[in-house]
Coordinates of C-alpha atoms in Angstrom, one line a residue:
C1 CA -191.7 21.0 -20.2
E2 CA -189.0 21.0 -18.1
S3 CA -185.2 22.2 -18.3
Y4 CA -182.2 20.4 -16.4
V5 CA -178.6 21.9 -15.8
D6 CA -176.0 19.2 -15.2
S7 CA -173.8 20.2 -12.7
V8 CA -169.9 19.1 -12.3
I9 CA -167.7 19.0 -9.1
E10 CA -164.4 19.8 -9.9
V11 CA -161.6 18.5 -7.2
I12 CA -158.9 21.4 -6.4
K13 CA -155.9 19.6 -4.9
A14 CA -154.8 21.0 -1.2
Q15 CA -152.4 23.5 -1.5
G16 CA -150.0 22.4 1.4
H17 CA -148.9 24.0 4.3
D18 CA -146.9 26.9 4.1
Y19 CA -145.1 26.6 7.5
H20 CA -143.3 30.2 8.8
T21 CA -140.8 29.3 11.2
V22 CA -139.7 30.9 14.4
V23 CA -136.7 29.9 16.2
T24 CA -136.5 30.1 20.2
A25 CA -132.8 30.1 21.2
P26 CA -131.7 28.1 24.5
T27 CA -130.7 29.6 27.7
C28 CA -128.7 28.6 30.4
T29 CA -131.5 26.4 32.1
K30 CA -134.2 26.1 29.3
N31 CA -133.8 24.1 25.8
G32 CA -134.3 26.1 22.6
Y33 CA -136.5 24.8 20.1
T34 CA -138.1 25.8 16.6
T35 CA -142.2 26.6 16.2
Y36 CA -143.7 25.8 12.9
T37 CA -146.9 28.1 12.1
C38 CA -148.8 27.5 8.8
T39 CA -149.6 31.0 7.2
V40 CA -152.7 29.8 5.4
C41 CA -154.5 27.9 8.3
A42 CA -152.5 28.3 11.1
D43 CA -151.7 24.9 11.9
S44 CA -148.6 25.0 14.5
Y45 CA -146.2 22.2 15.9
V46 CA -142.9 22.7 17.8
A47 CA -139.7 20.7 16.5
D48 CA -136.2 20.6 16.7
E49 CA -135.0 21.1 20.0
T50 CA -131.9 21.9 21.5
E51 CA -130.4 21.3 24.7
A52 CA -130.1 24.4 27.2
M53 CA -126.6 25.7 27.7
G54 CA -125.9 25.5 31.1
H55 CA -124.6 28.4 33.3
T56 CA -121.2 29.9 32.6
E57 CA -119.8 30.5 36.2
E58 CA -118.6 33.7 37.1
T59 CA -116.7 34.8 40.6
I60 CA -118.0 37.7 42.4
S61 CA -114.9 38.9 44.4
S62 CA -115.1 38.9 48.2
V63 CA -114.6 42.2 50.0
A64 CA -112.6 42.1 53.3
P65 CA -113.9 43.8 56.2
N66 CA -112.6 46.7 58.4
C67 CA -112.6 47.7 61.5
T68 CA -115.7 49.4 61.3
E69 CA -117.5 47.8 58.2
S70 CA -118.6 44.5 57.2
G71 CA -117.2 42.3 54.2
L72 CA -118.5 39.7 52.0
T73 CA -117.2 36.5 51.2
E74 CA -116.5 35.1 47.4
G75 CA -119.8 34.4 45.7
K76 CA -120.5 33.1 42.0
K77 CA -123.0 34.0 39.3
C78 CA -123.8 33.0 35.4
S79 CA -122.0 35.6 33.2
I80 CA -124.8 34.7 30.8
C81 CA -128.1 35.3 32.6
G82 CA -127.0 36.9 36.0
E83 CA -128.6 34.2 38.1
I84 CA -126.8 33.9 41.6
L85 CA -125.4 30.5 41.7
V86 CA -123.4 31.1 45.1
E87 CA -124.9 34.2 47.4
Q88 CA -122.2 36.2 49.1
E89 CA -122.7 36.0 53.1
E90 CA -122.0 38.6 55.1
I91 CA -118.5 38.8 57.4
S92 CA -119.1 41.1 60.4
A93 CA -117.0 44.0 61.0
L94 CA -113.8 43.1 62.7
G95 CA -113.9 45.7 65.4
H96 CA -111.0 48.1 66.2
G97 CA -108.1 46.3 67.6
W98 CA -107.3 48.8 69.9
N99 CA -103.2 49.1 71.3
G100 CA -103.7 51.8 74.0
T101 CA -105.6 54.9 72.5
S102 CA -104.4 53.8 68.8
C103 CA -106.1 51.2 66.5
Q104 CA -103.4 49.0 65.2
Y105 CA -105.3 48.4 61.9
C106 CA -106.4 51.7 61.1
D107 CA -106.2 55.9 61.9
A108 CA -108.9 55.7 64.5
I109 CA -108.1 57.1 68.4
R110 CA -110.1 56.5 71.4
V111 CA -110.2 58.8 74.6
N112 CA -108.2 58.1 77.9
P113 CA -109.9 60.4 80.3
F114 CA -107.6 58.9 83.2
A115 CA -104.4 60.5 84.1
D116 CA -103.2 57.1 85.8
V117 CA -103.7 55.0 83.0
P118 CA -100.8 55.5 81.0
E119 CA -100.0 54.6 77.5
G120 CA -98.4 51.5 77.3
S121 CA -99.5 50.4 80.7
F122 CA -100.9 46.7 80.9
Y123 CA -103.9 47.4 82.1
I124 CA -105.3 50.4 79.5
N125 CA -106.9 48.2 77.1
P126 CA -108.7 46.5 79.8
V127 CA -109.8 49.7 81.6
L128 CA -110.7 51.6 78.6
W129 CA -112.7 48.2 77.6
A130 CA -114.3 48.0 80.8
V131 CA -115.5 51.9 81.0
E132 CA -116.4 51.4 77.1
K133 CA -118.6 48.4 77.9
E134 CA -120.4 50.1 81.4
I135 CA -118.6 47.5 83.3
T136 CA -117.5 50.5 85.6
N137 CA -116.5 53.9 85.7
G138 CA -113.5 56.1 87.0
T139 CA -113.2 57.2 90.5
S140 CA -113.7 60.5 89.2
A141 CA -113.7 62.0 85.9
V142 CA -109.8 61.9 85.4
S143 CA -108.7 59.1 87.3
F144 CA -109.5 55.5 87.4
N145 CA -107.2 54.4 90.5
P146 CA -105.7 51.3 89.4
N147 CA -103.9 50.4 92.6
G148 CA -107.0 50.6 94.5
Q149 CA -108.7 47.6 96.3
C150 CA -111.8 46.4 95.4
Q151 CA -114.3 45.5 97.9
R152 CA -116.6 42.3 97.6
A153 CA -119.8 44.3 96.6
Q154 CA -117.8 45.8 93.4
V155 CA -116.4 42.8 92.4
V156 CA -119.6 41.2 92.4
T157 CA -121.3 44.1 90.7
F158 CA -118.3 44.3 88.0
L159 CA -119.2 40.4 87.0
W160 CA -122.9 41.0 86.9
R161 CA -122.5 44.0 84.4
A162 CA -120.1 42.0 82.4
F163 CA -123.0 39.5 82.1
G164 CA -125.5 42.1 81.0
C165 CA -127.2 43.1 83.9
P166 CA -129.5 39.8 84.4
E167 CA -132.8 40.4 87.0
P168 CA -132.1 37.9 89.6
T169 CA -135.2 35.6 90.1
S170 CA -135.5 35.9 93.6
S171 CA -136.3 38.8 95.6
V172 CA -135.1 36.9 98.9
N173 CA -132.4 38.7 100.5
P174 CA -131.4 37.4 103.6
F175 CA -128.6 39.7 104.2
V176 CA -128.8 42.8 106.5
D177 CA -125.9 45.0 105.0
V178 CA -127.5 45.0 101.5
K179 CA -130.4 47.2 101.0
E180 CA -132.7 47.6 98.1
S181 CA -131.2 50.9 97.5
D182 CA -127.6 49.9 97.1
F183 CA -126.0 49.9 93.8
F184 CA -125.1 46.3 94.5
Y185 CA -128.4 45.0 95.4
K186 CA -129.2 42.9 92.4
P187 CA -125.5 42.0 91.5
V188 CA -125.3 40.3 94.9
L189 CA -128.9 38.6 94.6
W190 CA -127.7 37.3 90.9
A191 CA -124.4 36.4 92.4
V192 CA -125.6 34.2 95.5
E193 CA -128.6 32.5 93.2
N194 CA -126.2 31.5 90.8
G195 CA -123.6 30.1 93.0
I196 CA -120.9 32.4 92.3
T197 CA -120.5 33.7 96.0
N198 CA -121.8 33.6 99.3
G199 CA -122.2 35.7 102.2
I200 CA -119.5 35.8 104.9
D201 CA -122.2 34.3 107.1
S202 CA -126.2 33.5 106.6
T203 CA -127.0 37.3 107.5
H204 CA -124.0 39.3 106.3
F205 CA -122.8 39.6 102.7
G206 CA -119.6 41.5 104.0
S207 CA -120.4 44.0 100.9
F208 CA -117.5 46.3 101.8
A209 CA -114.7 43.4 102.7
F210 CA -111.9 43.6 100.3
C211 CA -111.6 40.7 97.8
N212 CA -108.1 39.0 97.9
R213 CA -106.8 37.5 94.4
A214 CA -108.0 33.8 95.3
Q215 CA -111.4 35.3 95.8
V216 CA -111.7 37.2 92.7
V217 CA -110.4 34.2 90.5
T218 CA -113.1 31.8 92.5
F219 CA -116.0 34.2 91.3
L220 CA -114.8 34.3 87.8
W221 CA -114.3 30.8 87.7
R222 CA -117.9 30.0 89.3
A223 CA -119.2 32.6 87.0
S224 CA -118.0 30.7 84.0
G225 CA -119.8 27.5 85.1
S226 CA -116.9 26.0 87.4
P227 CA -114.8 24.5 84.3
R228 CA -112.6 21.9 85.4
P229 CA -108.6 22.4 84.4
T230 CA -107.4 20.4 81.7
T231 CA -104.2 20.4 83.6
S232 CA -103.3 19.0 87.3
K233 CA -99.6 20.7 86.9
N234 CA -99.3 23.2 90.1
P235 CA -96.6 26.0 90.1
F236 CA -97.7 27.7 93.1
T237 CA -96.2 26.9 96.6
D238 CA -99.2 29.0 98.2
V239 CA -101.9 27.2 96.0
V240 CA -102.4 24.0 97.8
K241 CA -104.6 21.4 96.9
G242 CA -108.2 21.3 98.6
S243 CA -108.5 24.8 99.2
F244 CA -111.5 26.4 97.6
F245 CA -109.3 28.4 94.8
Y246 CA -107.0 25.4 93.7
D247 CA -109.0 24.7 90.4
P248 CA -110.1 28.1 89.9
V249 CA -106.5 29.2 90.0
L250 CA -105.2 26.1 87.7
W251 CA -108.0 27.4 85.4
A252 CA -107.6 30.8 85.2
V253 CA -103.7 30.5 84.6
E254 CA -104.4 27.6 81.7
N255 CA -107.0 30.2 80.2
G256 CA -104.5 33.0 80.4
I257 CA -106.8 35.0 82.5
T258 CA -103.8 35.7 85.1

């Protein structure tokens, strides 16, 4: 005969989760939270969120520029996480404040090669500036000749160099007294095409004619775009309204040029 074995199923209650907790602290910009992970079945969830703390602002000190080194504006960063909140911007170096051969801000000294440009003269700064910028040179290695007269070709060349030696856009040269080999060839063509000056007639520039004060001021005024003076007050009995140099003179005086 057959034999039978009775089986009994016994129900065992669930053990319940055994959660391990990991706390993630809040940062300046991100919320904190707690992660719960069961050590038995690996069930996991996140709860107990806490708000981000926000940045704690700290000032980054500005750095003052000096004659030769650039500086920085004031900035800001977070003292907790180090994030830059306000970028520092570079401030250009001031450049030397020359008073003759000495800088009034630091102990720098510059060379003055010219025996006829004395310390304390009103023209020492302009002369040394012009030489440094290669606008002009001395008449020799040790002489500038500050009282010498300037020819039309020289004044136009000074202006051309001061504007960065721009190339003239045209090669048309109507002047028989301006040769391509002359140092003033490009300056003359540039000055004429930009309305700074004309020839003394249709075929002559008058390169070696001397310039008077009115002519030089007018060249400067035209090179600056022929701006209208803001005043009509004219203290000069030898500057008559209607003359070609009337506006240039008033403009130059009110801008401290002369």
